[in-house]
Amino acid sequence: MPLDQEKPLLQVKHLKKYYPIKKGVISRTVGYVKAVDDVSFDIYPGETMGIVGESGCGKSTTGRSLVRLEDPTAGQVLFQGKDLATVSQKEMRKLRTDLQIIFQDPYSSLNPRKRIGDLLAEPLLAHKLATKAEAEKKVNEIMEIVGLPKQYKNRYPHQFSGGQRQRIGIARALMLRPKLIICDEPVSALDVSIQAQVLNLLKDLQKSLNLTYVFIAHGLGAVKYISDRITVMYLGKVMELATTREIFEHPKHPYTEILLNAYPIPNPHERNRTQMVIEGDVPSPANPPKGCVFHTRCPFAKDICREKAPGLTGKDHLVACHFPIDEGKA
Amino acid sequence: MVVQFEKEETYLHMVMRRFLKHRLACVGVAVFLLILLIALLAPVIAPQDPAKIFNEFEAPPSAAHWLGTDPVGRDVMSRLIFGAQVSIAVGIGAVAIYVAIGIVLGLVAGYFGGWVDMLIMRLTDVFMSFPYFMVILVLVSIIGPSLFNITLVIGLLGWPAIARLVRGSVLSIKEMDYVKAGVALGYSTPKILFQHILPNALAPILVNATFGVASAIIMEASLSFLGMGVRPPAASWGNMLTQAESITVLSSQPWLWIPPGLMILLAVLSVNFIGDGLRDAIESQNAK
Amino acid sequence: MLQYIIRRILIAIPVLFGVTVLNFFIINLAPGNPVDMMVNPSATPEQLAATKHALGLDQPVWAQYWNWLVQLLHGNLGFSYSTREPVTQILMAHVGPTVLLMGISLIVGYLIAIPLGIICARKQNSWIDYLVTGFSFFGISIPHFFLGLGVIYVFASKLLWFPTGSMNTLGGDGSFIDTFNHLVLPVLVLATGIGGNMVRYVRSSMLDVLGKDYLRTAKAKGLSQFLITNKHALRNSLIPIITVIGIDIPLLIGGAIVTEQVFQWPGLGLLTIQSITSRDYSTLMAINLLAACTVLFANLLTDILYAVADPRIRYD
Amino acid sequence: ACGGGGSGTSGSKTKDTIYLGTVNPPGGFNPINTGDIGGQFAIRVMLDAFLDMTSPLKFQPKLATSIDTSDNQTYTIKLNPKAKWTDGKPVTADDVVFTFNLIANPKTEVAVGSNISTLTGLDDNGKLTGGAKMIPNLKKIDEHTVSFKTKKPVDPNYIKEMIGSKIITMPQHVLKDIAPEDFSKSKYVQAPNVTNGPYKFVTYNKNAYIQYKANNDYYLGKPKTPKFFIKIMQAPNLLSELQSGSIQANTSGGIGNLPFQDVETAKKLKNVTTEIHPQIGFQTMQYNTKTLPNAKVRQALAYAIDRQQIVDKLLKGNGEIVDGPYTSQSPYLDKSTNVIKYDPKKAKQMLKDAGWDFNKTLNFVVPIGNKVREQSADIIVQNFKAIGVKVKETTYDFPTIMQKGKAGDFDLLLIGFTFNLDPDVSALYGPNGAYNFMKYNNPEAVKLIAQGKEEPDSAKRKTIYSNLQKIWEKDMPVITLYSDHEVVVKSKDLAYGGASAYWPGTVANFQKWAYKK
Amino acid sequence: MGELLKVDKIKTEFQTDKGPVTSVDEVSFDLKEGETICLVGESGCGKSVTSLSIMHLLDRNGSVTEGSIRFEDKDLAHASEAEMRKIRGNDISMIFQEPMTSLNPVLTIGDQLTEGIRLHMNYSRAEARSYAIEMLKKVGIPRAEGIIDEYPHKLSGGMRQRVMIAMALSCKPKLLIADEPTTALDVTIQAQILKLMKKLRDESNTAIILITHDLGVVAEMADKVAVMYAGQVVEETDVYTLFDNPKHPYTLGLMKSIPHITNPDDMRLNSIPGSVPSARNMPKGCRFYDRCPHAMKRCLAEKPELKPIEDKQAHSIRCFLYEEEEKDYEKKHAEKQHAEKEVSS
Ligand SMILES: Nc1ncnc2c1ncn2[C@@H]1O[C@H](COP(=O)(O)OP(=O)(O)OP(=O)(O)O)[C@@H](O)[C@H]1O
Ligand SMILES: Nc1ncnc2c1ncn2[C@@H]1O[C@H](COP(=O)(O)OP(=O)(O)OP(=O)(O)O)[C@@H](O)[C@H]1O
Ligand SMILES: [Mg+2]
Ligand SMILES: [Mg+2]
């Protein structure tokens, strides 16, 4: 749980990531895909920060920026107070032992030409943190932790099922004993019955290894299950940020409300409830709407929403809306 | 979809298994190995010195000369056997050269991008704008036709296709999560380049190189046929066929031109079959 | 689109420049001198020097290159070292026959290969697939000169159906029938290779497309197989086919060296070989330049055709 | 390859066209700057020389009725007064003077400069020196008579051959405005439009044919056949084209010889006659006298070469063996010198005696372009191998050979020559000869060469050259491997035509070429 | 309501380079006019193959080898290709999972829409076009007149799926098969599409086979549900029974393993251990044996049948548990361990 007195492990300050769009005779940059547009949040040790949003809203870009797989266009990512953008290559390499990432697709995140054992030992050897024999021992340990029989060490990734591969991905991220792990949709590619296994594993690991997670998903269910706090993103911007309970019980942003409402409820007796369905598609991040980015789909949009972008306001429950839903109304 | 454990099957095993299913490819391997063997053992198995001149010129096949003698009185059979050396040497040598060049340039261009990439790609454009065979012909005629020279020339000119291929692979592999994971794990650039990217880019290179061997063999034969390749008295299938440029030879001395022609066809066909088999084996894997 | 074309042409300029540089210096690497080729027994060193001077060959390579480039920019490709004819004139005389030969070969090759490739893909692993695939391998594997000699032996020497070579009967009526007769054998040889290659591309790209979701959609609508193949699948498999065509177009210029030699077809291929043997550098450079332009043009054309074939591709 | 268009539908049935098959495409039609024989031949179909040499030292009048001299120094050319250009203007002494002066102009690129280098006022290249514009002593006597003077007396046969049969007169009225330096690029030399020969130029399709049509006003008589083609093809196709009747004859000589492989087949053909004739051209192997200074070694190597096998097997018997530069066609061949006989044992012994180092590898350089010569090289290599001499054979194209030759970058070098009938072979044996790659320099021979060149009397010259042949035999700077015969094939349909027994005579009477009635 | 479709014990096999693979085995269910049945199950359990088998749209290497598919009065399992062509798009139409790849990228929306209309309804070109525009409007596409001439790549995923629905419904089919029509879409778009489907269903009384792996969607849409596991239907009943009283251990496990926003905060997910057996080494007995918490000895060797259970007529499951109600679970559980030892030895 985020405690005010604790120092944040990671601070994101006004992070922006724009991808240039090139056109014309000399490949002029004619515009930008604003994948992430002014995102700020803090992450405290031991918590899980969930990030949700629809496809293309910039979740992965944010996640990748946190481990400096992307260089931000603007803004800062401070890990334990150090700005990742300004540290030297060498220092960054060292910092990486504390920052890890797990990817969505368990098929493309493992090098198909390497045996599992080598794949897992590699981080230790590359950072010269262990001898071959020590690494081997650590590999055995980690495989046990993530629930893979250690005789599978000599197999290649394609010989594993999706769930098992995801376990391998997790194991690899754990090899360097990181403090923070970015989980970029770690379960969306998995079978429903397997998702629970991985979610439970992540949850258990967090407890036993005292890990901090940033958990990206577009399935709210999984986020709710694992997160302490949730950031709701839309078109590269943060719409709402609050504790899980707050988000689910007292959503303040219409978008959050609509998102929650859009989920079909696995109870046929409730099928005739009135559902709030918004029309229209997510606008392109290359050409986001003026004012509040959500105004094109917002059922409550007023004139001001079309002109002025609302700031993210609030103390513990942050929301970016000119007309947040108040307690009574919800 | 769930991939299950079936057997302990490595990537290589799987490619092998798929490859072995391709019947023509297997025949191709057998034929190619045979030709390779002939080339290696030529000095042992050839009945005669291929340059030795007998007193019977243009003799038809006989017990002494199974495939007769050529217009300079040399044993055709022996020349055919030694000709295998030329085809194999050019085929493998030239491709080895250009694959090496292509890989290095492609890796560098693809991974580093920016102006390095720009420069290398423009260079490939320049090289690819040349009519390939024509330039080889001109170059060989200039530096002098010989086995070494044609191997070198084909080798020095063939790299752009490989470089582009490698660059393309690198660009796509670079975006793969396992490379990103490598970066996130703090691996050094060379380690990522050579241990993570290159091995995964090798498959299409292998396929391309195999077809490259086939085309290098044809190239050598064509150059030799035009008199710009391997020159007599050295025996090459291509220069043996030059003799068929005469109605007399064509219609009444088939032993002078049909055997070398068939050998080229056989060699090229076998390599092409191998390439096809490899492609099927490798690409259907990638598709899965 | 127009902007794209302009951009491509702008990019082509440095490439072409590179081509000329490389071209020039490679060719001038040659030991010996074209002048040596022309001397008659009684020529003296002074005479050779005079000839060299007349041809500008006594200057350093870079100066020669500069002169050549300046002339080129004036649209002048120079004079043949051996016959002193303007190179442009020589090229003009030889481009026609090659384009005719290769053009017809490409068309014939494609007309046969594309339907066959489609049939093969539709009937994958049937006897016709095996047969056609077998033939296509034969086509791409057999050296043109061997096939050429073979068909000359069979059709010209034994059966006497067609002439052994050249483009027209000398002093003949110059009719189309006559040219046609001369075209048959070289076209047979070239189309075998072109077609063999094409069949394989069409087949594999068609197979690729036949497995696509949208074809299942088309089928789910109850469309006939004919419509599915020829309306839905074919256009989608065009991209690889266009790529092959783009690679083939430059063959119009430089693709038939060996075949032209075998059939004595009076085109650029034959000219190339002659220019090589006579060290006619200015002609050689012009041929290479022409060929390079064709390659660049073909690349551009390919890209434009991509956009025509696939509405998803838009250049701007 | 085997191209050529031997279709049954050839024009031979029409009897108004003669097709002559050749192999070497002409390099152009520049009458004064065409080095290649193919071009010279093609030019002579439409432009006449003063004389033709129809057999050794037998000259037949053509554009000139005679070339005379009384003192072997002042020569008078009398033009045929009936001779006319195709535009109707007469061929005059002005044309001759114009042609000579154009050749001598230092700015003109020419191939025939040395042919006139004996004239007064000209240097060894036949060029005017010191800014002179005109050749001194070259005079127009009257409308149809020209005279010129040589620096020293010369053998009239030399003049008749070198000038009489080699210099082609050009029309002054057409060409006078062309700057000499631009002459070789002018339109005229691509497509001569005003000519004086039996046929007029119609078109030249490079690599395919040259088309001519009869010059019906030809001063030596209207050509019997209205159309004339020189058809260019690969040597191996000559036979099938002859067989099918799409050509009526081959040019033979260095530019259209039937391959020896095909001779037997040709002889069996019903519709053609096949004749074999000796000629003056020959193939040699030059020794680098700098790296092989011992004449004994050079001789030994000559003994090691089985030239008989080359002639019998490779040339199928169609050639002759001589040691020096004169073949049986040359009146100057000294038949008394013994030809070296193949004797490997003797060769080996001689080498041993000369202290030859059998570990040394000889650098054997062979030019590309003449298949038989390339094949003979393979045989020679094997011959040397048989006596334990190591050789490394490398092939180069001709320009490279010239370079290697000049640089002396060889031990043994193959090269062939067709000189003039005139016995002067200083280009090969002279110390400054363009082809003396051997760097052969025997002062005694040098003196004799100079004497031979200056001696106007034929009989005396013969003695000089006999002596020279003896010296060369002894010094052995170069060995003649063989002289291949000319294979002349012509259709039996022809009443007149085809290559002559003495090849240069082929061009003498194109107007008479005709089918049988 | 008459019976429209009866799928009876079909078996679908594929010939692969590693030998034949049975993807669907003994799948049975039936469907009345206007009724919606949902097929649920994990990836690879044969949902798509079942639907493709009905339509004869299997890949070339696959075929229905056993069983029958009665549609109205025809047996589709043995129908010829020509007969199927008449049915496809006309009586039965289909929507696929991937809206991005299910439309032909080189033909305009109009081309693809009118094709089927003209084929099955004999409309002229102009009629077909205006009808197509009407259909597009019906599925809620704005600017239908303009969109009809666009190429698919200009449309978003949701729009494309609407086009697919318009296409599928244009010939007023009796049966619509929708293979995971919303899986690839965002939730807000999914909600739109589901709403649209409901509306259209109510208007046209079309029977629907809806394939999904989202139990939420099932609860929203289905009348009946067939739960599939490893190529078989393991439980079939009406939607209320299924959610109120699931019987098969797999169904139970599945329901408890899905994290849902309505789950209580502190509920721990129940994960089903292990993974789905591959088609090539299917267990001989019950296919869920390996992962079943209640597996018995007989489950290892004997194949359970899909049988109605006594308490309710319309509730069938494929499990031995409910055949022997009286035996208590504990005992069976003990047996499982024992059986395993036996097999491994
Ligand atoms: N390398 C890139 N170049 C250009 N645009 C990019 C790049 N990477 C991402 N984008 C764009 O940035 C936006 C955000 O992408 P991102 O991958 O972060 O979204 P996401 O929220 O993770 O979506 P998803 O749920 O589909 O994974 C998208 O519109 C995407 O197209
Ligand atoms: N063409 C084919 N060849 C071989 N096996 C196939 C083929 N098509 C499908 N299968 C196999 O059939 C099984 C069932 O696949 P199916 O597509 O029906 O699954 P699904 O339930 O639709 O899964 P998903 O939820 O992933 O769509 C899978 O194991 C698959 O591997
Ligand atoms: Mg993402
Ligand atoms: Mg499916």
Coordinates of C-alpha atoms in Angstrom, one line a residue, chain C residues 171-276:
Chain C
G171 CA 17.3 -10.5 -98.2
G172 CA 14.1 -12.0 -97.1
D173 CA 10.9 -10.0 -97.2
G174 CA 11.5 -8.9 -93.7
S175 CA 8.0 -9.9 -92.9
F176 CA 6.6 -10.6 -89.5
I177 CA 6.4 -14.3 -90.3
D178 CA 10.1 -14.4 -91.0
T179 CA 11.0 -12.6 -87.8
F180 CA 8.5 -14.8 -85.9
N181 CA 10.3 -17.9 -87.3
H182 CA 13.6 -16.6 -86.0
L183 CA 12.0 -15.7 -82.6
V184 CA 10.6 -19.1 -81.8
L185 CA 13.7 -20.9 -80.6
P186 CA 15.3 -18.1 -78.5
V187 CA 12.0 -17.3 -77.1
L188 CA 11.5 -20.9 -76.2
V189 CA 14.8 -20.9 -74.3
L190 CA 14.2 -17.6 -72.5
A191 CA 10.6 -18.2 -71.7
T192 CA 11.5 -21.5 -70.1
G193 CA 13.7 -19.7 -67.6
I194 CA 11.4 -16.8 -67.1
G195 CA 8.3 -18.9 -66.9
G196 CA 9.9 -21.5 -64.6
N197 CA 10.8 -18.7 -62.1
M198 CA 7.4 -17.1 -62.4
V199 CA 5.4 -20.3 -61.8
R200 CA 7.2 -20.8 -58.5
Y201 CA 6.4 -17.3 -57.3
V202 CA 2.8 -17.4 -58.5
R203 CA 2.3 -20.7 -56.9
S204 CA 3.7 -19.8 -53.6
S205 CA 2.1 -16.4 -53.4
M206 CA -1.2 -17.9 -54.4
L207 CA -0.8 -20.6 -51.8
D208 CA -0.1 -17.9 -49.3
V209 CA -3.2 -16.0 -50.3
L210 CA -5.4 -19.1 -50.5
G211 CA -4.8 -19.6 -46.8
K212 CA -5.9 -16.1 -45.9
D213 CA -9.0 -15.3 -43.7
Y214 CA -10.7 -13.2 -46.3
L215 CA -10.8 -16.0 -48.8
R216 CA -12.6 -18.0 -46.2
T217 CA -15.0 -15.1 -45.9
A218 CA -15.5 -15.1 -49.7
K219 CA -16.2 -18.8 -49.6
A220 CA -18.5 -18.4 -46.7
K221 CA -20.6 -16.1 -48.9
G222 CA -21.1 -19.0 -51.3
L223 CA -19.0 -17.7 -54.1
S224 CA -17.8 -20.2 -56.7
Q225 CA -14.2 -21.3 -56.7
F226 CA -13.6 -19.6 -60.0
L227 CA -14.6 -16.2 -58.6
I228 CA -12.7 -16.8 -55.4
T229 CA -9.5 -17.7 -57.2
N230 CA -9.7 -15.1 -59.9
K231 CA -11.4 -12.2 -58.2
H232 CA -10.4 -12.5 -54.6
A233 CA -7.1 -14.4 -54.6
L234 CA -5.4 -13.3 -57.7
R235 CA -5.3 -9.6 -57.0
N236 CA -3.9 -10.3 -53.6
S237 CA -1.1 -12.4 -54.9
L238 CA -0.1 -9.7 -57.3
I239 CA 2.4 -8.1 -55.1
P240 CA 5.0 -10.9 -55.3
I241 CA 4.2 -11.3 -58.9
I242 CA 4.8 -7.6 -59.5
T243 CA 8.1 -7.9 -57.6
V244 CA 9.2 -10.6 -59.9
I245 CA 8.1 -8.6 -62.9
G246 CA 10.1 -5.6 -61.6
I247 CA 13.1 -7.8 -61.3
D248 CA 12.5 -9.2 -64.8
I249 CA 12.1 -5.9 -66.6
P250 CA 15.8 -5.0 -66.5
L251 CA 16.2 -8.3 -68.4
L252 CA 14.8 -6.5 -71.3
I253 CA 18.2 -4.8 -71.6
G254 CA 20.7 -7.1 -70.2
G255 CA 19.0 -10.5 -69.8
A256 CA 19.9 -12.3 -72.9
I257 CA 23.6 -12.2 -73.2
V258 CA 24.1 -15.9 -73.4
T259 CA 21.0 -16.6 -75.4
E260 CA 21.8 -13.8 -77.9
Q261 CA 25.2 -15.3 -78.3
V262 CA 23.9 -18.8 -78.9
F263 CA 21.3 -17.6 -81.4
Q264 CA 23.4 -14.7 -82.8
W265 CA 20.5 -12.4 -82.0
P266 CA 21.7 -9.0 -83.0
G267 CA 20.9 -7.3 -79.7
L268 CA 22.5 -5.7 -76.7
G269 CA 23.9 -8.9 -75.4
L270 CA 25.8 -9.6 -78.5
L271 CA 26.9 -6.0 -78.6
T272 CA 28.2 -6.4 -75.0
I273 CA 30.3 -9.4 -75.9
Q274 CA 31.6 -7.7 -78.9
S275 CA 32.4 -4.5 -77.0
I276 CA 34.2 -6.6 -74.4

